[in-house]
Short mmCIF file of C-alpha atoms and ligand atoms in Angstrom, two decimals:
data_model
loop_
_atom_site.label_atom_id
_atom_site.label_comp_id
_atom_site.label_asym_id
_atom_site.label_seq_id
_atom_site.Cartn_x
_atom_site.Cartn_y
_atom_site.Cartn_z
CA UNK Y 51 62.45 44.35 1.86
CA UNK Y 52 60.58 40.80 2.50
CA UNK Y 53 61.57 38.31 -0.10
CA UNK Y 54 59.42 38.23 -2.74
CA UNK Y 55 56.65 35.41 -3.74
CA UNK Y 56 56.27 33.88 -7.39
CA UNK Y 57 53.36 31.90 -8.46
CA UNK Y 58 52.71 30.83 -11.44
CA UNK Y 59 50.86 28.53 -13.22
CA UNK Y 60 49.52 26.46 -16.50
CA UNK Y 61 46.22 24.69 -17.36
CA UNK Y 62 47.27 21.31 -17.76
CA UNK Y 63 47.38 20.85 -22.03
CA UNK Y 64 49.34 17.65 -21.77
CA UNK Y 65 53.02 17.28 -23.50
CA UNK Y 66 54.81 20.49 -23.53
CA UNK Y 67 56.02 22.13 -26.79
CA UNK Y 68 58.73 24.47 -27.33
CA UNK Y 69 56.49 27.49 -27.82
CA UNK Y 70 56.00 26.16 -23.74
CA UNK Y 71 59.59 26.10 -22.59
CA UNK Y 72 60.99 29.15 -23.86
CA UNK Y 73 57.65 31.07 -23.08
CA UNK Y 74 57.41 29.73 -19.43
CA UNK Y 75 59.02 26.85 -18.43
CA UNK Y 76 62.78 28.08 -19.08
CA UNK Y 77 61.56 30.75 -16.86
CA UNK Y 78 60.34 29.40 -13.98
CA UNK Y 79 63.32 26.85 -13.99
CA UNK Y 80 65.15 30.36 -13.32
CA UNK Y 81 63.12 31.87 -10.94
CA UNK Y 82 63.06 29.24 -8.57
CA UNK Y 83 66.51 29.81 -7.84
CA UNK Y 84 66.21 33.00 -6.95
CA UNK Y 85 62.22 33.55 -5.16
CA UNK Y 86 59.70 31.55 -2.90
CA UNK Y 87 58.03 29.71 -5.75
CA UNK Y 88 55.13 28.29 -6.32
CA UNK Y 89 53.99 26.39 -9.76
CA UNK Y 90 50.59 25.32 -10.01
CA UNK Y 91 49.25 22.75 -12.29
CA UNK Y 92 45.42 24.72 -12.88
CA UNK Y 93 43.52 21.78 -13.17
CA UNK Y 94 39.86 23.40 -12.28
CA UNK Y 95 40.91 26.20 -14.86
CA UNK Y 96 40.84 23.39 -17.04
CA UNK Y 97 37.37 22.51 -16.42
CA UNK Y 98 36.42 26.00 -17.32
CA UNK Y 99 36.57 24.92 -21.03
CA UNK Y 100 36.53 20.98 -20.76
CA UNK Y 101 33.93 20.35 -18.55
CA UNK Y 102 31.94 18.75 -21.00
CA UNK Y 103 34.54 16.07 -21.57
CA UNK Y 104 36.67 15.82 -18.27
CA UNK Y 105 38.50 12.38 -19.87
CA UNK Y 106 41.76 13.63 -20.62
CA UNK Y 107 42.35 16.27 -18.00
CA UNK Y 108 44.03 13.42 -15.42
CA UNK Y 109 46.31 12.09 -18.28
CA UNK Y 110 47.06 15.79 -19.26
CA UNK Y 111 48.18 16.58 -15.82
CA UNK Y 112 50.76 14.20 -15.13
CA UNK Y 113 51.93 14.59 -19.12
CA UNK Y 114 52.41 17.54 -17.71
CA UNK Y 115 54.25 17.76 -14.73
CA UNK Y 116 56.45 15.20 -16.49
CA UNK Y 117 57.98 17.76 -18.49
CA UNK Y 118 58.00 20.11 -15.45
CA UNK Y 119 60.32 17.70 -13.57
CA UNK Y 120 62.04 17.23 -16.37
CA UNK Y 121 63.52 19.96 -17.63
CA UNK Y 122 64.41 21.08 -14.40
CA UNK Y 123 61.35 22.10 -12.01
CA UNK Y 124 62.66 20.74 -8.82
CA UNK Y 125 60.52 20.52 -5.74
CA UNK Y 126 63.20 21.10 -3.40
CA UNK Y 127 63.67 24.64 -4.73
CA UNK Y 128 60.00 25.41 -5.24
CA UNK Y 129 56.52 23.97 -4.36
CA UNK Y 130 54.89 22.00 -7.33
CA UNK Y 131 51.22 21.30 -6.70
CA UNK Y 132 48.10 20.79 -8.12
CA UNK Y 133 45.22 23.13 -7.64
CA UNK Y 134 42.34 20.79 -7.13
CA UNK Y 135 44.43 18.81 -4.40
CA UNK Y 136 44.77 22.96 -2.62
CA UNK Y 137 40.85 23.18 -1.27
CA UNK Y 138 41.67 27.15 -0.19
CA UNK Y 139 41.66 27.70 -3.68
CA UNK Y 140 37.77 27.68 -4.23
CA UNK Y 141 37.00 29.35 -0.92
CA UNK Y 142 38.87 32.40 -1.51
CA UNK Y 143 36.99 32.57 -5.42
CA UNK Y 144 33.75 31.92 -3.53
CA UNK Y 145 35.01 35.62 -0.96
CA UNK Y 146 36.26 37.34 -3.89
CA UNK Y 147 33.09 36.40 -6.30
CA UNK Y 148 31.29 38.38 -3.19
CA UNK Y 149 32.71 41.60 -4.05
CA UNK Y 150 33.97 41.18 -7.65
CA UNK Y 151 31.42 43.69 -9.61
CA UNK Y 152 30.46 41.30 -13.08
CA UNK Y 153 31.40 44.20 -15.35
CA UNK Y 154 35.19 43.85 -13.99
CA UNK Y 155 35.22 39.90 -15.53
CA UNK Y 156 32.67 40.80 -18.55
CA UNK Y 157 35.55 43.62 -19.10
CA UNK Y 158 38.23 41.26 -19.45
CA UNK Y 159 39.57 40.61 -23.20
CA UNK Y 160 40.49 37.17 -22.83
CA UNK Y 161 36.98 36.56 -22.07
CA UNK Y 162 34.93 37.74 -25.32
CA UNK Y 163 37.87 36.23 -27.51
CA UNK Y 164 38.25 32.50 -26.19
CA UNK Y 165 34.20 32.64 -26.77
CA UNK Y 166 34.72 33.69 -30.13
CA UNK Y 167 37.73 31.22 -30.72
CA UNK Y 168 35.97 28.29 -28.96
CA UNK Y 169 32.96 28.26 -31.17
CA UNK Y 170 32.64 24.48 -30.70
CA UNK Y 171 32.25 24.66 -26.69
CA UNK Y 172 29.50 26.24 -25.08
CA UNK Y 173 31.56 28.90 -22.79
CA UNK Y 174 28.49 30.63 -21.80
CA UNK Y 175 28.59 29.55 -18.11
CA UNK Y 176 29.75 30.69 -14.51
CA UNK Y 177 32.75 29.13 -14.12
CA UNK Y 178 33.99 30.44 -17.37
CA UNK Y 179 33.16 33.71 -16.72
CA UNK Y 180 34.89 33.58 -13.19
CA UNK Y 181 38.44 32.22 -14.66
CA UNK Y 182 40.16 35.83 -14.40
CA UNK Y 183 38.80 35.36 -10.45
CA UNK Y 184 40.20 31.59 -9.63
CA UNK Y 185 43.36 33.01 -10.93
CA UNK Y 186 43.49 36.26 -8.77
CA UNK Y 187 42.75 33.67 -5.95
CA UNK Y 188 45.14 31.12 -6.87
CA UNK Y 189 47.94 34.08 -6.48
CA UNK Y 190 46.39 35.94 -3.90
CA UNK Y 191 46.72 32.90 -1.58
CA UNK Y 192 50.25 32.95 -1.76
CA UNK Y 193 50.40 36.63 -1.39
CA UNK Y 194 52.68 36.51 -4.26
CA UNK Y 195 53.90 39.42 -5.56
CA UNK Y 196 55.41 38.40 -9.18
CA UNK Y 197 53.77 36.52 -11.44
CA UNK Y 198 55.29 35.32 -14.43
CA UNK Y 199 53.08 35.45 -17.50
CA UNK Y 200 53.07 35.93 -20.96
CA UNK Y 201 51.63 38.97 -22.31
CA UNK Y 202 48.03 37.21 -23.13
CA UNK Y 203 47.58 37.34 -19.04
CA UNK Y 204 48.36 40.69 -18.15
CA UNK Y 205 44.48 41.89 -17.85
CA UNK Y 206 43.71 39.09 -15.55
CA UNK Y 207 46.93 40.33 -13.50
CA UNK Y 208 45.26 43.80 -13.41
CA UNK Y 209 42.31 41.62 -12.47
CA UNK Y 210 43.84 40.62 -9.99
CA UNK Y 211 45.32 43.97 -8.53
CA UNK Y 212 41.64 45.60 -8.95
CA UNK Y 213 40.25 42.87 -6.71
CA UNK Y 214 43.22 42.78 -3.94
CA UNK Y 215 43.01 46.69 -3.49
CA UNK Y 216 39.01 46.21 -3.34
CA UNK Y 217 39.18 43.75 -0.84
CA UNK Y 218 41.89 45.55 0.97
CA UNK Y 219 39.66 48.49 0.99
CA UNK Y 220 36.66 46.91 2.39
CA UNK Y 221 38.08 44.59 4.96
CA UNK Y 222 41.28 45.73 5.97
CA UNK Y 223 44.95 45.17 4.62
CA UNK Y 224 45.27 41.41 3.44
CA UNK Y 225 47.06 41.11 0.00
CA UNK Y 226 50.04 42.80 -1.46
CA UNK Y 227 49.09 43.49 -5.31
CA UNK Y 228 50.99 41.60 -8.25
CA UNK Y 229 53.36 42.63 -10.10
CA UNK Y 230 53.91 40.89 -13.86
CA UNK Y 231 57.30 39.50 -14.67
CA UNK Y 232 57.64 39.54 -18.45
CA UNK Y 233 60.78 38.31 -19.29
CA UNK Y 234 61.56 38.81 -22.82
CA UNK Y 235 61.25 35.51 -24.20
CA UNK Y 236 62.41 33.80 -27.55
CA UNK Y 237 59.36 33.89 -30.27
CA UNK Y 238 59.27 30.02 -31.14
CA UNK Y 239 57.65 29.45 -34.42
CA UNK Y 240 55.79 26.48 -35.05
CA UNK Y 241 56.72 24.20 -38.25
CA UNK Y 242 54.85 25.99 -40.70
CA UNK Y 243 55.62 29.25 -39.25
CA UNK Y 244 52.86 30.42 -37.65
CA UNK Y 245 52.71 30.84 -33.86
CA UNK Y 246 53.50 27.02 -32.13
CA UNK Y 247 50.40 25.92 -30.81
CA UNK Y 248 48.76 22.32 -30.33
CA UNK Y 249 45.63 22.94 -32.43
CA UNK Y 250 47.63 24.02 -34.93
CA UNK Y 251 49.43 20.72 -35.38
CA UNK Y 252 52.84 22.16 -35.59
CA UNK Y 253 54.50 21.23 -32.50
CA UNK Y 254 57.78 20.51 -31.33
CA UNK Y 255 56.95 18.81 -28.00
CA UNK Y 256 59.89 18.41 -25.74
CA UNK Y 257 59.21 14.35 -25.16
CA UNK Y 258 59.50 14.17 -28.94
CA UNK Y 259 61.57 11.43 -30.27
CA UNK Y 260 65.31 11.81 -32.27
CA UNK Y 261 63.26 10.31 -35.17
CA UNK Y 262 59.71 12.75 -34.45
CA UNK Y 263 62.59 15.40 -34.26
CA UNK Y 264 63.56 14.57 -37.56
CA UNK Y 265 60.62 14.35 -39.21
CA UNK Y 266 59.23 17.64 -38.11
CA UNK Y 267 61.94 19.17 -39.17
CA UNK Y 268 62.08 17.81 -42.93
CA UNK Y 269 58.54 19.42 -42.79
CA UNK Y 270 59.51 22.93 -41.22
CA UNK Y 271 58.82 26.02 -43.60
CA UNK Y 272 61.91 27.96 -44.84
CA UNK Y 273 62.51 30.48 -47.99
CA UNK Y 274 60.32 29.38 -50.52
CA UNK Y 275 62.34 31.30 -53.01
CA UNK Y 276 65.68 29.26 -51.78
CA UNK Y 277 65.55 25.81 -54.29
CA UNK Y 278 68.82 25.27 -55.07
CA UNK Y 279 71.90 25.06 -52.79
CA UNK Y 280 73.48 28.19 -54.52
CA UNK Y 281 70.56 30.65 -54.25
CA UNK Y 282 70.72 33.74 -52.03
CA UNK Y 283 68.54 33.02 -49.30
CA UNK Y 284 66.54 34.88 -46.51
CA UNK Y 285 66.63 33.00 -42.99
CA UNK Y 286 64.57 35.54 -41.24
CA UNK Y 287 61.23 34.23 -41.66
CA UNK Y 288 62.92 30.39 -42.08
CA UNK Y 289 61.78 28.29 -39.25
CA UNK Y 290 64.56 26.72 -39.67
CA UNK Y 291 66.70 29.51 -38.93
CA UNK Y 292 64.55 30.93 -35.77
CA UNK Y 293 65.42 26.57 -34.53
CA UNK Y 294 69.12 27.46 -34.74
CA UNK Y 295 69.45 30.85 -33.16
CA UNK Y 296 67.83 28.35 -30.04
CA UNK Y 297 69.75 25.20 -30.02
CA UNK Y 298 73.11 25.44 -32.66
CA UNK Y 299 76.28 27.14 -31.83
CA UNK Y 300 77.13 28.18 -35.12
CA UNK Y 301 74.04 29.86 -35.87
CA UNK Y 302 75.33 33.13 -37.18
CA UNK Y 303 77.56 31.32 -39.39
CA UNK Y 304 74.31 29.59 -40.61
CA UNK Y 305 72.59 32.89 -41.37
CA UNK Y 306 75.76 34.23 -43.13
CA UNK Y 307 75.79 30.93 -45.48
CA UNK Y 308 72.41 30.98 -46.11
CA UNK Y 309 72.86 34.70 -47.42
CA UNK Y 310 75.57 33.96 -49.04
CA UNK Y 311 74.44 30.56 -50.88
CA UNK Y 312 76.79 28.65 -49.55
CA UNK Y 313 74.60 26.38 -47.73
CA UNK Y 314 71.19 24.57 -48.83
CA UNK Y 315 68.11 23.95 -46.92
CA UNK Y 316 68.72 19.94 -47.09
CA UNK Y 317 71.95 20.69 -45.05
CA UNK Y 318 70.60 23.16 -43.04
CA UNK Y 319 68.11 20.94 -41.81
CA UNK Y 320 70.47 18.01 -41.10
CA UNK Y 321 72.39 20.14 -38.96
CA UNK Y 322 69.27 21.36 -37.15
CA UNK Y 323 68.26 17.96 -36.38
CA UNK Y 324 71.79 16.76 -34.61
CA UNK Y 325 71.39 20.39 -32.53
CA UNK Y 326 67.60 20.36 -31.49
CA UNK Y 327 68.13 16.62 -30.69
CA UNK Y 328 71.28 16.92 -28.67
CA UNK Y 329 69.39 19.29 -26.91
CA UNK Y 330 66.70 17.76 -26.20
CA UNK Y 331 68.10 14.21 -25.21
CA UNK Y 332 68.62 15.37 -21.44
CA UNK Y 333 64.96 15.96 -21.65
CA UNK Y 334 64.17 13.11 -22.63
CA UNK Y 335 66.35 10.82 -20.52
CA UNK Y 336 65.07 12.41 -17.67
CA UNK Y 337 61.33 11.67 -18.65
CA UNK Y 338 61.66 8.60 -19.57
CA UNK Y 339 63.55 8.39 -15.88
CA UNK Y 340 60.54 10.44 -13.97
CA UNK Y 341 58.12 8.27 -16.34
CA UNK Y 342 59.38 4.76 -14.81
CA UNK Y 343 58.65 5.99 -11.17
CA UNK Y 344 55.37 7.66 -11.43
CA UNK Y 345 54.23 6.73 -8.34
CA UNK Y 346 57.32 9.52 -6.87
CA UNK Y 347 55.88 11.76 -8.80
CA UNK Y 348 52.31 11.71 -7.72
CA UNK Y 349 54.09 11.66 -4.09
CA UNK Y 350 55.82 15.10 -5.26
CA UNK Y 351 52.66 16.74 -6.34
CA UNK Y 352 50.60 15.62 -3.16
CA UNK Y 353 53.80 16.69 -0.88
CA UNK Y 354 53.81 20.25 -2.68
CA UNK Y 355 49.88 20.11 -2.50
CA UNK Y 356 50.12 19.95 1.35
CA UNK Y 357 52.66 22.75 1.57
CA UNK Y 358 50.59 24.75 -0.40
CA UNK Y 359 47.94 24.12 1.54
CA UNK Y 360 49.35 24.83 4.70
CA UNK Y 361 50.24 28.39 3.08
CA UNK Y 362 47.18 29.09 1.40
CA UNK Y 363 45.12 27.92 4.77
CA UNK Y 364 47.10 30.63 6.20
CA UNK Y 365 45.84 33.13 4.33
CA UNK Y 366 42.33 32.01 4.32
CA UNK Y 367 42.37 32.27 8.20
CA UNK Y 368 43.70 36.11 7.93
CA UNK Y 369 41.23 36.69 5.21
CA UNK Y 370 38.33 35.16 6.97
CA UNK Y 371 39.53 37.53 10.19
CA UNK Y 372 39.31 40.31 7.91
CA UNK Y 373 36.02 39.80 6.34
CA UNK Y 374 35.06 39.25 10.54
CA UNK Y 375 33.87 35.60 9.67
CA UNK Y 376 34.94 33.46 12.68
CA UNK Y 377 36.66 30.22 12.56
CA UNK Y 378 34.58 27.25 13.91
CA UNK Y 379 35.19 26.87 17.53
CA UNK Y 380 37.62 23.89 18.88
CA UNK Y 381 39.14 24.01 15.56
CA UNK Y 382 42.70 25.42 14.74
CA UNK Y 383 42.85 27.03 11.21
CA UNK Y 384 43.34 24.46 8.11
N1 LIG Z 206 45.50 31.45 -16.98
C1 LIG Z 206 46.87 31.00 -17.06
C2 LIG Z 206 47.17 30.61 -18.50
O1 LIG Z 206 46.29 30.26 -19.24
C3 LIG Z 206 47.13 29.82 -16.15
C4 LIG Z 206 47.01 30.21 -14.71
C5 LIG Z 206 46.07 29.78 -13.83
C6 LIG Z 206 47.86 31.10 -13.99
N2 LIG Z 206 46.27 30.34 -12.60
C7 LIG Z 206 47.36 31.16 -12.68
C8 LIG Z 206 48.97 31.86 -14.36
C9 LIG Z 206 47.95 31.98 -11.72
C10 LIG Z 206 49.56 32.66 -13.41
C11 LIG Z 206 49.06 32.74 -12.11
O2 LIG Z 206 48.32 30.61 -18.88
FE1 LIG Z 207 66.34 28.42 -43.88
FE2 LIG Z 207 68.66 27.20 -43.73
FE3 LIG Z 207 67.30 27.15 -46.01
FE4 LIG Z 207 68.42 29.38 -45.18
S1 LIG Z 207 69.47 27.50 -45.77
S2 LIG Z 207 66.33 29.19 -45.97
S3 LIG Z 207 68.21 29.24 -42.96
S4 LIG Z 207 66.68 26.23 -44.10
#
């Protein structure tokens, strides 16, 4: 069997939380050991939603692949790039948009409930509508064949296989289809125990300092009914809790004290601060190492940008032969 292709990637949000890490990042640090990877920063995906305020997208992406490099993402075990800097990328949406009926991206769920949740932006354009596409073509160009997503991105996956087997059909055997790779992944509540999220204010980010660290966690929801050191408490549902089962040894101990009574939330949340900031001090160091030689780091994303390119130029030139559109003369392929 060939070896098998991962791409992935994330719209460029600026400082990772830890809703990001053990949802995708954890992973990807993983799979690159074992696939052809390729991790895209999705910088025109971006635009789909903040076009009408483009002024923190450049600040966003390097915030970005900060975190990527440092908790692990290393480009000589997989290409890092940036999908702007990867030209390919908008010709093969431009093919696919061709031959991609509008009631297969009208279809698509993500697309009638980010309108609804983004009120405040005016999604109703082109570009928006054609996300699910620029993501079947940012995979397709790699010919990957596992993509790593969270469950929120399997119908533009399906997308995806819909639009491979059409153009397969119509033009001749180009792309393999995508499988998903959903790797079960740790639920990471936010502070106040809803689902971690930016907007939400109750993030964790991984460049967080000791002291940030600490003072989320003094804020972080647990048993209301647990007051006093003594009384019976219930750590399922305790934020607290779900931060220990990640980062402290003796979590199950925790859980069995905190049933018991034996422990109170003031303690609880000491000891949760030494564990989620012992973990999180490699992170940091090796931001604040990546952060003092950004100029190596813009080389790393335009070095990965050219080996994408080469790859996705590759493709272009067999999809271009398949759709029997020729190649300028006196010109090798991109
Ligand atoms: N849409 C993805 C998200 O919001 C990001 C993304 C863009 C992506 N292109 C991709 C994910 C290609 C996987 C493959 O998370
Ligand atoms: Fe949560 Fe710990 Fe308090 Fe139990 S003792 S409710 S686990 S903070």
């Amino acid at each position: 069997m060939a070896i098998e292709t991962v791409l992935s990637g994330m719209r460029p949000s600026g400082k990772l939380h830890l809703g990001n890490y053990f949802g995708a990042l954890a992973n990807w640090v993983n799979l690159q050991k074992q696939y052809r990877s390729f991790y895209m920063v999705a910088d025109w995906h971006a635009l789909t939603s903040e076009y009408g305020d483009t002024s923190a997208v450049e600040s966003n992406v390097w915030d970005m692949v900060l975190d990527w490099l440092s908790c692990g993402l290393d480009p000589a075990q997989c290409v890092i790039f940036r999908q702007s800097w990867v030209a390919p990328h908008a010709e093969l949406h431009l093919l696919l948009s061709m031959m991609t009926p509008l009631s297969w991206l009208e279809r698509v769920p993500t697309y009638k409930e980010q309108m609804q949740e983004m009120k405040n932006r005016d999604l109703s354009t082109y570009g928006f509508l054609g996300y699910p596409l620029l993501q079947s073509a940012d995979i397709m160009l790699y010919k990957a064949t596992r993509v790593p997503v969270g469950e929120d991105q399997l119908a533009h996956l399906e997308l995806t296989r819909e639009v491979a087997r059409r153009f397969n059909h119509l033009y001749g055997q180009v792309f393999p289809e995508p499988q998903a790779i959903l790797t079960k992944t740790p639920k990471v509540p936010g502070t106040d125990g809803r689902k971690m999220s930016k907007s939400y204010n109750n993030a964790v980010l991984l460049s967080d300092s000791a002291k940030d660290v600490e003072a989320k966690v003094k804020t972080m929801y647990t048993d209301p009914k647990k007051i006093r050191l003594d009384d019976k408490g219930h750590p399922e549902g305790c934020v607290v809790y779900a931060m220990h089962t990640l980062y402290t040894p003796e979590a199950k101990d925790i859980e069995g004290r905190c049933k018991a009574g034996t422990i109170g939330c003031v303690a609880c949340k000491k000891r949760l601060t030494e564990t989620l900031n012992a973990g999180l001090e490699p992170i940091r160091a090796e931001r604040a190492k990546w952060a003092g030689k950004i100029q190596d780091v813009k080389n790393i994303i335009a070095e990965g940008s050219k080996k994408a390119t080469a790859v996705a130029s590759a493709t272009m030139a067999d999809a271009r032969g398949a759709v029997k559109l020729a190649i300028p003369p006196q010109e090798t392929p991109r």
